[in-house]
Amino acid sequence: AKQAAVLPASKAFEYEKMRGSGAHMESVRRRMRKIVNSPSSVFISGETGTGKGVLARSIHYEGNRCDKPFIIINCANIPESLFESELFGYEAGAFTGALKTGKSGKMELAEGGTLFLDEISEMPMSMQAKLLSVLQDRQFEHVGGTKTITLNTRIISASNANIQQRIEEGRFRADLFYRLDVISIEILP
C-alpha cells in the first residue's frame, strides 16, 4: 500500500490554517498551489483579519523554499530612521549606536527563502526608492558597507490599504508597486 506523505510540522500547521469555504476561497487555494514555487514577487491584498499573513506563510511552506527562512517585516511598526538598517543590515561603526560587530538585515536573513513585507503601504517613501533599486538589481549593500550582497529571496508583500489610491495621492511609488505586484492575490472579507 502506498503511504501518504507526511508534511513537516510547520507545513502541516500552516496548511491547516488555510480554512474557509466558498468559491473565492477555493480560487485562492488553487492560485496558491500554482504559484508556490514561482520566484516572482507576490502581492496580497485584503482587509485586516482576512488572513494575508497566513496565506503568505502557506505560500512559503508549501513551496520549494520551505526549508529556508520565512522572515517578516511589519512596515507599519518600524520607525523611518531605523528602516534601512533593519532591511539591509549595517556594518560596524555605520552610525552612532551601531553594534561593534555590525548586523545582518532582514533581506540577508531571508537568503534563499521568503521575505514577507506586511503593511507595505506604510513603508516610507525614502525606503520605497531603495527597495525598488534592490528589486531591479537583485543586490544591495549593508548601511555603511561596500560589499555587494546578491538577493536570492522571494518577496511577498501585503496591504489592507487601497494601493492605487495611495499612488494617486503620491504616497506610494507606482514603479515599486509594479515590481511587487507580479502575482496578485486578493482575499475577500
Coordinates of N, CA and C in Angstrom, one line a residue:
A1 N 0.8 -1.2 0.0 CA 0.0 0.0 0.0 C 0.9 1.2 0.0
K2 N 0.5 2.2 -0.7 CA 1.2 3.5 -0.8 C 0.9 4.3 0.4
Q3 N 2.0 4.8 1.0 CA 1.8 5.7 2.2 C 1.6 7.1 1.8
A4 N 0.8 7.8 2.6 CA 0.7 9.3 2.3 C 1.9 10.0 2.8
A5 N 2.3 11.0 2.1 CA 3.5 11.8 2.5 C 3.1 12.6 3.8
V6 N 4.0 12.6 4.7 CA 3.9 13.3 6.0 C 4.5 14.7 5.8
L7 N 3.7 15.7 6.0 CA 4.2 17.1 6.0 C 5.0 17.4 7.2
P8 N 6.1 18.2 7.1 CA 6.8 18.6 8.3 C 5.8 19.4 9.1
A9 N 6.0 19.5 10.4 CA 5.1 20.1 11.3 C 4.7 21.5 10.9
S10 N 5.7 22.3 10.5 CA 5.5 23.7 10.1 C 4.6 23.8 8.9
K11 N 4.8 22.9 7.9 CA 3.9 22.9 6.7 C 2.5 22.5 7.0
A12 N 2.4 21.4 7.8 CA 1.1 20.9 8.2 C 0.3 22.0 8.9
F13 N 1.0 22.7 9.8 CA 0.4 23.7 10.7 C -0.2 24.8 9.8
E14 N 0.6 25.3 8.9 CA 0.2 26.4 8.0 C -1.0 26.0 7.1
Y15 N -0.8 24.8 6.5 CA -1.9 24.3 5.6 C -3.2 24.2 6.3
E16 N -3.2 23.7 7.6 CA -4.4 23.6 8.4 C -5.1 24.9 8.6
K17 N -4.3 26.0 8.7 CA -4.9 27.3 8.9 C -5.6 27.8 7.7
M18 N -5.3 27.3 6.5 CA -5.9 27.8 5.3 C -7.3 27.2 5.1
R19 N -8.2 27.5 6.1 CA -9.6 27.0 6.0 C -10.5 28.1 5.5
G20 N -11.7 27.7 5.2 CA -12.6 28.6 4.6 C -13.4 27.8 3.5
S21 N -14.6 28.3 3.2 CA -15.3 27.7 2.2 C -15.8 28.7 1.2
G22 N -16.4 28.2 0.1 CA -16.9 29.1 -0.9 C -16.0 29.2 -2.1
A23 N -16.5 29.7 -3.2 CA -15.8 29.7 -4.5 C -14.6 30.6 -4.4
H24 N -14.7 31.7 -3.7 CA -13.5 32.6 -3.6 C -12.3 31.9 -2.9
M25 N -12.6 31.3 -1.8 CA -11.5 30.7 -1.0 C -10.9 29.5 -1.8
E26 N -11.7 28.8 -2.5 CA -11.2 27.7 -3.3 C -10.3 28.3 -4.4
S27 N -10.7 29.4 -5.0 CA -9.9 30.1 -6.0 C -8.6 30.5 -5.5
V28 N -8.6 31.0 -4.3 CA -7.3 31.5 -3.6 C -6.4 30.3 -3.4
R29 N -7.0 29.2 -3.0 CA -6.2 27.9 -2.8 C -5.6 27.4 -4.1
R30 N -6.4 27.4 -5.1 CA -5.9 27.0 -6.4 C -4.8 27.9 -6.9
R31 N -5.0 29.2 -6.8 CA -3.9 30.1 -7.2 C -2.7 29.9 -6.4
M32 N -2.8 29.7 -5.1 CA -1.7 29.5 -4.2 C -0.9 28.3 -4.7
R33 N -1.6 27.2 -5.0 CA -0.9 26.0 -5.4 C -0.1 26.1 -6.7
K34 N -0.6 27.0 -7.6 CA 0.0 27.3 -8.9 C 1.3 28.1 -8.7
I35 N 1.4 28.9 -7.7 CA 2.5 29.9 -7.6 C 3.5 29.6 -6.5
V36 N 3.3 28.5 -5.7 CA 4.2 28.3 -4.6 C 5.6 28.2 -4.9
N37 N 6.0 27.7 -6.1 CA 7.4 27.6 -6.5 C 7.9 28.7 -7.4
S38 N 7.1 29.7 -7.7 CA 7.5 30.8 -8.5 C 8.4 31.7 -7.7
P39 N 9.5 32.2 -8.4 CA 10.4 33.2 -7.7 C 9.8 34.6 -7.8
S40 N 8.7 34.8 -8.5 CA 8.2 36.1 -8.7 C 7.6 36.7 -7.4
S41 N 7.6 38.0 -7.4 CA 7.0 38.7 -6.2 C 5.5 38.5 -6.2
V42 N 5.0 38.4 -5.0 CA 3.5 38.2 -4.8 C 3.0 39.3 -4.0
F43 N 1.9 39.9 -4.4 CA 1.2 41.0 -3.6 C -0.2 40.4 -3.2
I44 N -0.4 40.5 -1.9 CA -1.7 40.0 -1.3 C -2.4 41.2 -0.8
S45 N -3.7 41.4 -1.2 CA -4.5 42.5 -0.7 C -5.7 41.9 0.0
G46 N -6.2 42.7 0.9 CA -7.4 42.3 1.6 C -7.5 43.1 2.9
E47 N -8.7 43.1 3.5 CA -9.0 43.8 4.7 C -8.2 43.2 5.9
T48 N -8.1 44.0 6.9 CA -7.5 43.5 8.2 C -8.2 42.2 8.7
G49 N -7.5 41.2 9.0 CA -8.1 40.0 9.6 C -8.5 39.0 8.6
T50 N -8.2 39.2 7.3 CA -8.7 38.2 6.3 C -7.7 37.1 6.1
G51 N -6.5 37.1 6.7 CA -5.6 36.0 6.6 C -4.4 36.2 5.6
K52 N -4.0 37.5 5.4 CA -2.9 37.7 4.4 C -1.6 37.1 4.9
G53 N -1.4 37.2 6.2 CA -0.2 36.6 6.7 C -0.2 35.1 6.7
V54 N -1.3 34.5 6.9 CA -1.5 33.0 6.8 C -1.2 32.6 5.4
L55 N -1.8 33.3 4.4 CA -1.6 33.0 3.0 C -0.1 33.1 2.7
A56 N 0.6 34.1 3.1 CA 2.0 34.3 2.8 C 2.8 33.1 3.4
R57 N 2.5 32.7 4.6 CA 3.2 31.6 5.2 C 2.9 30.3 4.4
S58 N 1.7 30.1 4.1 CA 1.3 28.9 3.3 C 2.0 28.8 2.0
I59 N 2.1 30.0 1.3 CA 2.9 30.0 0.0 C 4.3 29.6 0.3
H60 N 4.9 30.1 1.3 CA 6.3 29.7 1.6 C 6.5 28.3 2.0
Y61 N 5.7 27.8 2.9 CA 5.8 26.4 3.4 C 5.3 25.3 2.5
E62 N 4.5 25.7 1.5 CA 4.1 24.7 0.6 C 5.0 24.6 -0.6
G63 N 5.9 25.6 -0.8 CA 6.8 25.6 -1.9 C 8.2 25.0 -1.7
N64 N 9.0 25.2 -2.7 CA 10.4 24.6 -2.7 C 11.3 25.4 -1.8
R65 N 10.9 26.5 -1.2 CA 11.7 27.3 -0.3 C 11.4 27.0 1.2
C66 N 10.6 25.9 1.4 CA 10.0 25.7 2.7 C 11.1 25.4 3.8
D67 N 12.3 24.9 3.3 CA 13.3 24.6 4.3 C 14.3 25.8 4.5
K68 N 13.9 26.9 3.9 CA 14.7 28.2 4.1 C 13.9 29.1 4.9
P69 N 14.5 30.2 5.4 CA 13.9 31.2 6.3 C 12.6 31.9 5.7
F70 N 11.7 32.1 6.6 CA 10.5 32.9 6.3 C 10.6 34.1 7.3
I71 N 11.0 35.3 6.8 CA 11.2 36.5 7.6 C 10.2 37.5 7.4
I72 N 9.7 38.1 8.4 CA 8.6 39.0 8.4 C 9.1 40.4 8.8
I73 N 8.7 41.4 8.0 CA 8.8 42.8 8.5 C 7.5 43.5 8.4
N74 N 7.0 44.0 9.5 CA 5.8 44.8 9.5 C 6.2 46.2 9.3
C75 N 5.9 46.7 8.1 CA 6.4 48.1 7.7 C 5.7 49.2 8.5
A76 N 4.6 48.9 9.2 CA 3.9 49.9 10.0 C 4.6 50.1 11.4
N77 N 5.4 49.1 11.8 CA 6.0 49.1 13.1 C 7.4 49.5 13.2
I78 N 8.1 49.9 12.1 CA 9.5 50.3 12.2 C 9.6 51.8 12.0
P79 N 10.2 52.5 12.9 CA 10.5 53.9 12.7 C 11.3 54.2 11.4
E80 N 10.9 55.2 10.7 CA 11.6 55.6 9.5 C 13.1 55.6 9.6
S81 N 13.6 56.1 10.7 CA 15.1 56.3 10.9 C 15.8 54.9 11.0
L82 N 15.1 53.8 11.4 CA 15.7 52.5 11.5 C 15.4 51.6 10.4
F83 N 14.5 52.0 9.4 CA 14.0 51.1 8.4 C 15.2 50.5 7.5
E84 N 16.1 51.4 7.1 CA 17.1 50.9 6.2 C 18.0 49.9 6.9
S85 N 18.4 50.2 8.1 CA 19.3 49.2 8.8 C 18.6 47.9 9.1
E86 N 17.3 48.0 9.4 CA 16.5 46.7 9.6 C 16.4 45.9 8.4
L87 N 16.2 46.5 7.3 CA 16.0 45.8 6.0 C 17.3 45.3 5.4
F88 N 18.3 46.2 5.4 CA 19.6 45.9 4.7 C 20.8 45.5 5.6
G89 N 20.6 45.7 6.9 CA 21.7 45.5 7.8 C 22.7 46.6 7.8
Y90 N 23.7 46.5 8.7 CA 24.7 47.6 8.7 C 26.1 47.0 9.1
E91 N 27.1 47.8 8.8 CA 28.5 47.5 9.2 C 28.8 48.1 10.5
A92 N 29.8 47.6 11.2 CA 30.3 48.1 12.5 C 30.6 49.6 12.3
G93 N 30.2 50.5 13.2 CA 30.5 51.9 13.2 C 29.8 52.7 12.1
A94 N 28.7 52.1 11.5 CA 28.0 52.8 10.4 C 27.3 54.0 10.9
F95 N 26.9 54.0 12.2 CA 26.2 55.2 12.8 C 26.4 55.1 14.3
T96 N 26.1 56.2 15.0 CA 26.1 56.2 16.4 C 25.1 55.2 17.0
G97 N 25.6 54.3 17.9 CA 24.8 53.3 18.5 C 24.8 52.0 17.7
A98 N 25.5 51.9 16.6 CA 25.6 50.7 15.9 C 26.4 49.6 16.7
L99 N 26.0 48.4 16.6 CA 26.7 47.3 17.2 C 28.2 47.3 16.7
K100 N 29.1 46.9 17.5 CA 30.5 46.9 17.1 C 30.8 45.7 16.1
T101 N 29.9 44.8 16.1 CA 30.0 43.7 15.1 C 29.2 43.9 13.8
G102 N 28.4 44.9 13.8 CA 27.5 45.1 12.7 C 26.3 44.2 12.8
K103 N 25.4 44.2 11.9 CA 24.2 43.4 12.0 C 23.7 43.1 10.6
S104 N 23.2 41.8 10.5 CA 22.6 41.4 9.2 C 21.2 42.0 9.2
G105 N 20.7 42.4 8.0 CA 19.4 42.8 7.8 C 18.4 41.7 7.5
K106 N 17.1 42.0 7.5 CA 16.1 41.0 7.2 C 16.2 40.4 5.8
M107 N 16.7 41.2 4.8 CA 16.9 40.7 3.5 C 17.9 39.6 3.5
E108 N 19.0 39.9 4.2 CA 20.1 38.9 4.2 C 19.7 37.6 5.0
L109 N 18.9 37.8 6.1 CA 18.4 36.7 6.9 C 17.5 35.8 6.1
A110 N 16.8 36.4 5.1 CA 15.8 35.6 4.3 C 16.5 34.9 3.2
E111 N 17.8 34.9 3.1 CA 18.5 34.3 2.0 C 18.0 32.9 1.6
G112 N 17.6 32.8 0.3 CA 17.1 31.5 -0.2 C 15.6 31.3 0.1
G113 N 15.1 32.1 1.0 CA 13.7 31.9 1.5 C 12.8 33.0 1.0
T114 N 11.9 33.4 1.9 CA 10.9 34.4 1.6 C 11.0 35.6 2.6
L115 N 10.9 36.8 2.1 CA 10.8 38.0 2.9 C 9.3 38.5 2.7
F116 N 8.6 38.5 3.9 CA 7.2 39.0 3.8 C 7.1 40.4 4.4
L117 N 6.8 41.3 3.5 CA 6.7 42.8 3.8 C 5.2 43.1 4.1
D118 N 4.8 42.9 5.3 CA 3.4 43.2 5.7 C 3.2 44.7 5.8
E119 N 2.0 45.1 5.5 CA 1.6 46.5 5.5 C 2.6 47.3 4.7
I120 N 2.9 46.9 3.5 CA 3.9 47.5 2.6 C 3.4 49.0 2.3
S121 N 2.2 49.3 2.4 CA 1.7 50.6 2.1 C 2.2 51.6 3.1
E122 N 2.7 51.2 4.2 CA 3.2 52.1 5.3 C 4.7 52.3 5.2
M123 N 5.3 51.8 4.2 CA 6.8 52.0 4.0 C 7.0 53.4 3.6
P124 N 8.0 54.0 4.3 CA 8.3 55.4 4.0 C 8.8 55.6 2.5
M125 N 8.5 56.7 1.9 CA 8.8 57.0 0.5 C 10.3 56.8 0.3
S126 N 11.2 57.3 1.2 CA 12.6 57.2 1.0 C 13.0 55.7 0.9
M127 N 12.4 54.8 1.7 CA 12.7 53.4 1.6 C 12.2 52.7 0.3
Q128 N 11.0 53.3 -0.1 CA 10.4 52.7 -1.4 C 11.4 52.8 -2.5
A129 N 12.1 53.9 -2.7 CA 13.1 54.1 -3.8 C 14.2 53.1 -3.6
K130 N 14.7 52.9 -2.4 CA 15.8 51.9 -2.2 C 15.4 50.5 -2.4
L131 N 14.1 50.1 -2.0 CA 13.6 48.8 -2.2 C 13.5 48.6 -3.7
L132 N 13.0 49.6 -4.4 CA 12.8 49.4 -5.9 C 14.2 49.1 -6.5
S133 N 15.2 49.8 -6.1 CA 16.5 49.6 -6.7 C 17.0 48.2 -6.4
V134 N 16.8 47.7 -5.2 CA 17.2 46.3 -4.9 C 16.4 45.3 -5.7
L135 N 15.1 45.5 -5.9 CA 14.3 44.6 -6.7 C 14.7 44.6 -8.1
Q136 N 15.1 45.7 -8.6 CA 15.6 45.8 -10.0 C 16.9 45.1 -10.2
D137 N 17.9 45.4 -9.3 CA 19.2 45.0 -9.5 C 19.5 43.6 -8.8
R138 N 18.6 43.2 -7.9 CA 18.7 41.9 -7.2 C 20.0 41.9 -6.4
Q139 N 20.4 43.1 -5.9 CA 21.6 43.2 -5.0 C 21.5 44.4 -4.1
F140 N 22.2 44.4 -3.0 CA 22.2 45.5 -2.1 C 23.5 45.5 -1.2
E141 N 23.7 46.5 -0.4 CA 24.9 46.6 0.5 C 24.3 47.0 1.9
H142 N 25.1 46.6 2.9 CA 24.8 47.0 4.2 C 24.9 48.5 4.3
V143 N 24.2 49.1 5.3 CA 24.4 50.5 5.5 C 25.9 50.7 6.0
G144 N 26.6 51.6 5.3 CA 28.0 51.8 5.7 C 28.9 50.8 5.1
G145 N 28.4 49.9 4.2 CA 29.2 48.8 3.7 C 29.6 49.0 2.2
T146 N 30.5 48.3 1.7 CA 30.9 48.3 0.3 C 30.8 47.0 -0.4
K147 N 30.6 45.9 0.4 CA 30.4 44.6 -0.2 C 29.0 44.4 -0.8
T148 N 28.9 44.0 -2.0 CA 27.6 43.8 -2.7 C 27.1 42.4 -2.3
I149 N 25.8 42.4 -1.9 CA 25.2 41.1 -1.5 C 24.1 40.8 -2.5
T150 N 24.1 39.6 -3.1 CA 23.1 39.3 -4.1 C 21.9 38.8 -3.4
L151 N 20.7 39.3 -3.9 CA 19.4 38.9 -3.4 C 18.9 37.6 -4.0
N152 N 18.7 36.6 -3.2 CA 18.1 35.4 -3.6 C 17.0 35.1 -2.7
T153 N 16.0 35.9 -2.7 CA 14.9 35.9 -1.8 C 13.6 36.2 -2.6
R154 N 12.5 35.4 -2.3 CA 11.2 35.7 -2.9 C 10.6 36.8 -2.0
I155 N 10.0 37.8 -2.6 CA 9.3 38.9 -1.9 C 7.8 38.7 -1.9
I156 N 7.2 38.6 -0.8 CA 5.7 38.6 -0.7 C 5.4 39.8 0.1
S157 N 4.5 40.6 -0.4 CA 4.0 41.8 0.3 C 2.5 41.8 0.5
A158 N 2.0 42.6 1.4 CA 0.6 42.6 1.7 C 0.2 44.0 2.2
S159 N -1.1 44.3 1.9 CA -1.6 45.5 2.4 C -3.1 45.5 2.5
N160 N -3.6 46.2 3.5 CA -5.1 46.3 3.6 C -5.5 47.7 3.1
A161 N -4.5 48.5 2.7 CA -4.9 49.8 2.1 C -5.1 49.7 0.6
N162 N -5.8 50.7 0.1 CA -6.0 50.8 -1.3 C -4.7 51.4 -2.0
I163 N -3.9 50.5 -2.5 CA -2.6 51.0 -3.1 C -2.8 52.0 -4.2
Q164 N -3.8 51.7 -5.1 CA -4.0 52.6 -6.2 C -4.3 54.0 -5.7
Q165 N -5.1 54.1 -4.7 CA -5.4 55.4 -4.1 C -4.1 56.1 -3.5
R166 N -3.3 55.3 -2.8 CA -2.0 55.8 -2.3 C -1.1 56.3 -3.4
I167 N -1.1 55.6 -4.5 CA -0.3 56.0 -5.7 C -0.8 57.3 -6.2
E168 N -2.1 57.5 -6.4 CA -2.7 58.7 -6.8 C -2.4 59.9 -5.9
E169 N -2.3 59.6 -4.6 CA -2.1 60.6 -3.6 C -0.6 60.9 -3.5
G170 N 0.3 60.2 -4.2 CA 1.7 60.4 -4.1 C 2.4 59.8 -2.9
R171 N 1.7 58.9 -2.3 CA 2.2 58.2 -1.0 C 2.8 56.9 -1.3
F172 N 2.7 56.3 -2.5 CA 3.3 55.1 -2.8 C 3.8 55.1 -4.3
R173 N 5.0 54.6 -4.5 CA 5.5 54.6 -5.9 C 4.9 53.6 -6.8
A174 N 4.4 54.1 -7.9 CA 3.8 53.2 -8.9 C 4.8 52.2 -9.5
D175 N 6.0 52.6 -9.7 CA 7.1 51.7 -10.2 C 7.4 50.6 -9.2
L176 N 7.4 50.9 -7.9 CA 7.6 49.9 -6.9 C 6.5 48.9 -6.9
F177 N 5.2 49.4 -6.9 CA 4.1 48.5 -6.9 C 4.1 47.6 -8.1
Y178 N 4.6 48.1 -9.3 CA 4.7 47.3 -10.5 C 5.6 46.1 -10.2
R179 N 6.7 46.3 -9.5 CA 7.7 45.2 -9.1 C 7.1 44.3 -8.1
L180 N 6.3 44.8 -7.2 CA 5.7 43.9 -6.1 C 4.5 43.1 -6.5
D181 N 3.8 43.6 -7.5 CA 2.5 43.1 -7.9 C 2.6 42.2 -9.2
V182 N 3.7 41.4 -9.2 CA 3.9 40.5 -10.4 C 2.8 39.4 -10.4
I183 N 2.6 38.8 -9.2 CA 1.5 37.9 -9.0 C 0.6 38.5 -7.9
S184 N -0.7 38.7 -8.2 CA -1.6 39.3 -7.3 C -2.7 38.4 -6.8
I185 N -2.9 38.4 -5.5 CA -4.0 37.6 -4.9 C -4.8 38.5 -3.9
E186 N -6.1 38.5 -4.1 CA -7.0 39.3 -3.3 C -7.8 38.4 -2.4
I187 N -7.8 38.7 -1.1 CA -8.6 37.9 -0.2 C -9.8 38.7 0.3
L188 N -11.0 38.2 0.0 CA -12.2 38.9 0.4 C -12.5 38.7 1.9
P189 N -13.3 39.7 2.4 CA -13.7 39.5 3.9 C -14.5 38.3 4.1

